[in-house]
Amino acid sequence: MKLIMRADDLGFSEAVNLGIYKAVKEGVITSVGMMTNMEHANHGYELVKDFDIALGQHTNICAGRPLTDPKLIPSLVQENGEFCSSREIRSRKEDTVVIEEAEMEIEAQYLRFKEITGKDPDYFECHAVISQNFFIALRNVAKKYGLFYENVLFDQEFEKENNIYGIAMAKLNEQMLYDPKEYIENSLEFIRNHDVSVMVFHPGYLDQYILTHSSFTLIRAMECDFLCSSWLKDWLKEYQIELTDFRKVKNA
């Protein structure tokens, strides 16, 4: 009965980086995904690099600017050269992500990850966009470089093949918030019924960039506080749930 506590969005902003740092240092986060195309990716890495965590690539095609020349990836960008927003992508009736274009940007973000960290990511997954073409492109790049492609929640074949299962994210209310204690307690049966489970969080603090570029605002600070809480640590001990990370389970 093992549990991976995954934090997404390292690099999104300085405030998000600081919240993730706290959730790693004082909380229960075991795996962190970095958005290497974002301006504050290096800052985020410097904050967490010395902790014993799995560090993954949180591949991003819907926030900020691409690392690839926008002219080469027209299906992914707006006229100003920035990525199309996740909200705009989700509103499309068809999957318009061009696989070859996505592969170019995914590979560029992977190479930036290696430039920043000096190593391969411990796992390789995606940010916000639910697109089968995007998933195919991720798998292709992962296979090319021998990386551990992880897609809990959206790929049942991955879950069965790797015996790693994602716990559905909490349903949010009108304020884009939820009760984290209730969410955790309702997940207990799922955790008990699977050898390895994954819970995904977005801890962080808030700055102007996040307030204007993300639908996740107050939820980040709330999750950061909860992930560091004595209540959660005691709950994990009470039910003898072992925390783990992707490094330890991907070859199990």
GROMACS .gro file of C-alpha atoms in nm:
model
  252
    1MET     CA    1   0.000   0.000   0.000
    2LYS     CA    2   0.222   0.276  -0.135
    3LEU     CA    3   0.135   0.633  -0.225
    4ILE     CA    4   0.308   0.882  -0.453
    5MET     CA    5   0.231   1.243  -0.369
    6ARG     CA    6   0.295   1.435  -0.691
    7ALA     CA    7   0.326   1.815  -0.713
    8ASP     CA    8   0.291   1.971  -1.057
    9ASP     CA    9   0.394   2.308  -1.206
   10LEU     CA   10   0.746   2.375  -1.077
   11GLY     CA   11   0.868   2.673  -1.278
   12PHE     CA   12   0.521   2.819  -1.345
   13SER     CA   13   0.608   3.125  -1.133
   14GLU     CA   14   0.833   3.224  -0.845
   15ALA     CA   15   0.543   3.201  -0.600
   16VAL     CA   16   0.448   2.852  -0.717
   17ASN     CA   17   0.811   2.747  -0.680
   18LEU     CA   18   0.821   2.867  -0.320
   19GLY     CA   19   0.501   2.683  -0.235
   20ILE     CA   20   0.630   2.359  -0.386
   21TYR     CA   21   0.955   2.404  -0.196
   22LYS     CA   22   0.760   2.427   0.130
   23ALA     CA   23   0.545   2.124   0.039
   24VAL     CA   24   0.862   1.922  -0.020
   25LYS     CA   25   1.062   2.049   0.277
   26GLU     CA   26   0.785   2.053   0.537
   27GLY     CA   27   0.522   1.836   0.374
   28VAL     CA   28   0.471   1.498   0.212
   29ILE     CA   29   0.541   1.562  -0.156
   30THR     CA   30   0.763   1.291  -0.305
   31SER     CA   31   0.763   1.371  -0.679
   32VAL     CA   32   0.776   1.710  -0.850
   33GLY     CA   33   0.714   1.793  -1.217
   34MET     CA   34   0.903   2.085  -1.376
   35MET     CA   35   0.780   2.303  -1.664
   36THR     CA   36   1.109   2.363  -1.841
   37ASN     CA   37   0.983   2.617  -2.093
   38MET     CA   38   0.883   2.862  -1.820
   39GLU     CA   39   1.097   3.157  -1.714
   40HIS     CA   40   1.130   3.042  -1.354
   41ALA     CA   41   1.223   2.679  -1.419
   42ASN     CA   42   1.584   2.731  -1.308
   43HIS     CA   43   1.470   2.906  -0.991
   44GLY     CA   44   1.241   2.616  -0.907
   45TYR     CA   45   1.508   2.357  -0.969
   46GLU     CA   46   1.757   2.534  -0.744
   47LEU     CA   47   1.501   2.525  -0.463
   48VAL     CA   48   1.435   2.149  -0.475
   49LYS     CA   49   1.747   1.995  -0.629
   50ASP     CA   50   1.898   1.876  -0.300
   51PHE     CA   51   1.587   1.697  -0.171
   52ASP     CA   52   1.541   1.322  -0.203
   53ILE     CA   53   1.250   1.337  -0.448
   54ALA     CA   54   1.172   1.222  -0.799
   55LEU     CA   55   1.200   1.514  -1.040
   56GLY     CA   56   1.000   1.481  -1.359
   57GLN     CA   57   0.927   1.676  -1.673
   58HIS     CA   58   0.582   1.833  -1.656
   59THR     CA   59   0.557   1.885  -2.030
   60ASN     CA   60   0.366   2.202  -2.111
   61ILE     CA   61   0.198   2.314  -2.433
   62CYS     CA   62  -0.054   2.562  -2.292
   63ALA     CA   63   0.131   2.818  -2.078
   64GLY     CA   64   0.400   3.071  -2.167
   65ARG     CA   65   0.609   3.054  -2.481
   66PRO     CA   66   0.744   2.743  -2.653
   67LEU     CA   67   1.112   2.663  -2.677
   68THR     CA   68   1.058   2.579  -3.045
   69ASP     CA   69   1.026   2.851  -3.310
   70PRO     CA   70   0.649   2.923  -3.312
   71LYS     CA   71   0.651   2.923  -3.692
   72LEU     CA   72   0.734   2.552  -3.685
   73ILE     CA   73   0.447   2.455  -3.451
   74PRO     CA   74   0.140   2.651  -3.567
   75SER     CA   75  -0.108   2.401  -3.418
   76LEU     CA   76   0.021   2.480  -3.069
   77VAL     CA   77   0.048   2.858  -3.064
   78GLN     CA   78  -0.145   3.182  -3.091
   79GLU     CA   79  -0.061   3.464  -3.333
   80ASN     CA   80   0.159   3.627  -3.068
   81GLY     CA   81   0.377   3.317  -3.050
   82GLU     CA   82   0.257   3.207  -2.707
   83PHE     CA   83   0.093   2.871  -2.647
   84CYS     CA   84  -0.283   2.842  -2.684
   85SER     CA   85  -0.445   2.828  -2.342
   86SER     CA   86  -0.568   2.500  -2.198
   87ARG     CA   87  -0.919   2.646  -2.187
   88GLU     CA   88  -0.907   2.723  -2.559
   89ILE     CA   89  -0.770   2.377  -2.640
   90ARG     CA   90  -1.041   2.208  -2.433
   91SER     CA   91  -1.310   2.403  -2.619
   92ARG     CA   92  -1.212   2.251  -2.955
   93LYS     CA   93  -1.446   1.990  -3.099
   94GLU     CA   94  -1.154   1.804  -3.258
   95ASP     CA   95  -0.801   1.722  -3.146
   96THR     CA   96  -0.604   1.972  -3.355
   97VAL     CA   97  -0.266   1.909  -3.192
   98VAL     CA   98  -0.031   1.796  -3.469
   99ILE     CA   99   0.173   1.505  -3.340
  100GLU     CA  100   0.493   1.597  -3.525
  101GLU     CA  101   0.476   1.957  -3.398
  102ALA     CA  102   0.414   1.841  -3.042
  103GLU     CA  103   0.711   1.606  -3.066
  104MET     CA  104   0.937   1.897  -3.162
  105GLU     CA  105   0.836   2.100  -2.857
  106ILE     CA  106   0.839   1.802  -2.620
  107GLU     CA  107   1.191   1.716  -2.730
  108ALA     CA  108   1.302   2.077  -2.687
  109GLN     CA  109   1.163   2.079  -2.333
  110TYR     CA  110   1.338   1.750  -2.260
  111LEU     CA  111   1.671   1.890  -2.380
  112ARG     CA  112   1.615   2.199  -2.163
  113PHE     CA  113   1.547   1.968  -1.867
  114LYS     CA  114   1.885   1.804  -1.922
  115GLU     CA  115   2.049   2.145  -1.961
  116ILE     CA  116   1.906   2.263  -1.628
  117THR     CA  117   1.954   1.945  -1.425
  118GLY     CA  118   2.233   1.756  -1.599
  119LYS     CA  119   2.026   1.437  -1.601
  120ASP     CA  120   1.716   1.270  -1.745
  121PRO     CA  121   1.379   1.328  -1.579
  122ASP     CA  122   1.274   1.055  -1.337
  123TYR     CA  123   0.933   1.055  -1.506
  124PHE     CA  124   0.783   1.219  -1.811
  125GLU     CA  125   0.424   1.348  -1.822
  126CYS     CA  126   0.203   1.640  -1.924
  127HIS     CA  127   0.043   1.959  -1.800
  128ALA     CA  128  -0.331   2.037  -1.827
  129VAL     CA  129  -0.397   1.937  -2.190
  130ILE     CA  130  -0.604   1.623  -2.248
  131SER     CA  131  -0.523   1.538  -2.609
  132GLN     CA  132  -0.465   1.190  -2.750
  133ASN     CA  133  -0.230   1.337  -3.011
  134PHE     CA  134  -0.030   1.504  -2.735
  135PHE     CA  135  -0.016   1.174  -2.546
  136ILE     CA  136   0.107   0.993  -2.858
  137ALA     CA  137   0.378   1.254  -2.906
  138LEU     CA  138   0.486   1.219  -2.543
  139ARG     CA  139   0.510   0.841  -2.576
  140ASN     CA  140   0.711   0.875  -2.897
  141VAL     CA  141   0.967   1.111  -2.744
  142ALA     CA  142   0.987   0.903  -2.428
  143LYS     CA  143   1.058   0.592  -2.635
  144LYS     CA  144   1.322   0.774  -2.840
  145TYR     CA  145   1.519   0.868  -2.529
  146GLY     CA  146   1.433   0.573  -2.307
  147LEU     CA  147   1.232   0.781  -2.059
  148PHE     CA  148   0.962   0.669  -1.816
  149TYR     CA  149   0.638   0.803  -1.963
  150GLU     CA  150   0.377   0.840  -1.688
  151ASN     CA  151   0.011   0.911  -1.759
  152VAL     CA  152  -0.201   0.816  -1.461
  153LEU     CA  153  -0.566   0.925  -1.478
  154PHE     CA  154  -0.574   0.936  -1.858
  155ASP     CA  155  -0.421   0.608  -1.972
  156GLN     CA  156  -0.564   0.287  -1.827
  157GLU     CA  157  -0.317   0.075  -2.025
  158PHE     CA  158  -0.028   0.256  -1.859
  159GLU     CA  159  -0.181   0.197  -1.519
  160LYS     CA  160  -0.228  -0.176  -1.577
  161GLU     CA  161   0.115  -0.227  -1.734
  162ASN     CA  162   0.298  -0.045  -1.455
  163ASN     CA  163   0.069  -0.126  -1.162
  164ILE     CA  164   0.056   0.246  -1.080
  165TYR     CA  165  -0.293   0.394  -1.049
  166GLY     CA  166  -0.404   0.754  -1.037
  167ILE     CA  167  -0.662   0.872  -0.785
  168ALA     CA  168  -0.919   1.098  -0.950
  169MET     CA  169  -0.865   1.461  -0.865
  170ALA     CA  170  -1.107   1.628  -0.627
  171LYS     CA  171  -1.425   1.786  -0.761
  172LEU     CA  172  -1.400   2.162  -0.720
  173ASN     CA  173  -1.674   2.396  -0.603
  174GLU     CA  174  -1.762   2.734  -0.753
  175GLN     CA  175  -1.462   2.890  -0.581
  176MET     CA  176  -1.232   2.627  -0.740
  177LEU     CA  177  -1.171   2.478  -0.396
  178TYR     CA  178  -1.248   2.151  -0.215
  179ASP     CA  179  -1.224   1.991   0.129
  180PRO     CA  180  -0.883   1.817   0.130
  181LYS     CA  181  -0.951   1.610   0.442
  182GLU     CA  182  -1.268   1.472   0.289
  183TYR     CA  183  -1.085   1.405  -0.038
  184ILE     CA  184  -0.808   1.211   0.135
  185GLU     CA  185  -1.044   1.012   0.352
  186ASN     CA  186  -1.260   0.921   0.052
  187SER     CA  187  -0.948   0.794  -0.125
  188LEU     CA  188  -0.852   0.547   0.147
  189GLU     CA  189  -1.032   0.249  -0.005
  190PHE     CA  190  -0.869   0.314  -0.344
  191ILE     CA  191  -0.525   0.329  -0.182
  192ARG     CA  192  -0.589   0.006   0.006
  193ASN     CA  193  -0.696  -0.172  -0.313
  194HIS     CA  194  -0.388  -0.083  -0.520
  195ASP     CA  195  -0.021  -0.155  -0.468
  196VAL     CA  196   0.084   0.192  -0.581
  197SER     CA  197  -0.144   0.495  -0.604
  198VAL     CA  198  -0.075   0.852  -0.717
  199MET     CA  199  -0.235   1.170  -0.588
  200VAL     CA  200  -0.176   1.489  -0.786
  201PHE     CA  201  -0.158   1.832  -0.624
  202HIS     CA  202  -0.069   2.188  -0.723
  203PRO     CA  203   0.081   2.348  -0.412
  204GLY     CA  204   0.203   2.704  -0.442
  205TYR     CA  205   0.181   3.061  -0.332
  206LEU     CA  206   0.025   3.334  -0.543
  207ASP     CA  207   0.177   3.614  -0.744
  208GLN     CA  208   0.041   3.833  -1.021
  209TYR     CA  209   0.148   3.596  -1.296
  210ILE     CA  210  -0.052   3.310  -1.149
  211LEU     CA  211  -0.352   3.533  -1.081
  212THR     CA  212  -0.365   3.630  -1.448
  213HIS     CA  213  -0.247   3.309  -1.616
  214SER     CA  214  -0.397   3.020  -1.420
  215SER     CA  215  -0.744   2.905  -1.319
  216PHE     CA  216  -0.580   2.747  -1.012
  217THR     CA  217  -0.528   3.028  -0.759
  218LEU     CA  218  -0.655   2.988  -0.402
  219ILE     CA  219  -0.641   2.611  -0.438
  220ARG     CA  220  -0.262   2.628  -0.459
  221ALA     CA  221  -0.218   2.796  -0.120
  222MET     CA  222  -0.482   2.570   0.035
  223GLU     CA  223  -0.309   2.255  -0.089
  224CYS     CA  224   0.031   2.381   0.022
  225ASP     CA  225  -0.099   2.430   0.374
  226PHE     CA  226  -0.273   2.093   0.378
  227LEU     CA  227   0.027   1.900   0.245
  228CYS     CA  228   0.236   2.034   0.534
  229SER     CA  229  -0.029   1.973   0.799
  230SER     CA  230   0.020   1.750   1.101
  231TRP     CA  231  -0.331   1.613   1.035
  232LEU     CA  232  -0.222   1.464   0.702
  233LYS     CA  233   0.103   1.323   0.841
  234ASP     CA  234  -0.086   1.163   1.128
  235TRP     CA  235  -0.346   1.022   0.889
  236LEU     CA  236  -0.079   0.856   0.676
  237LYS     CA  237   0.077   0.702   0.988
  238GLU     CA  238  -0.257   0.587   1.124
  239TYR     CA  239  -0.334   0.386   0.811
  240GLN     CA  240   0.028   0.277   0.760
  241ILE     CA  241   0.049   0.423   0.412
  242GLU     CA  242   0.404   0.420   0.277
  243LEU     CA  243   0.510   0.725   0.079
  244THR     CA  244   0.716   0.652  -0.230
  245ASP     CA  245   0.814   0.817  -0.560
  246PHE     CA  246   0.844   0.732  -0.928
  247ARG     CA  247   1.212   0.644  -0.906
  248LYS     CA  248   1.134   0.359  -0.667
  249VAL     CA  249   0.837   0.208  -0.846
  250LYS     CA  250   0.894   0.252  -1.219
  251ASN     CA  251   1.111  -0.060  -1.245
  252ALA     CA  252   0.936  -0.264  -0.977
   0.00000   0.00000   0.00000
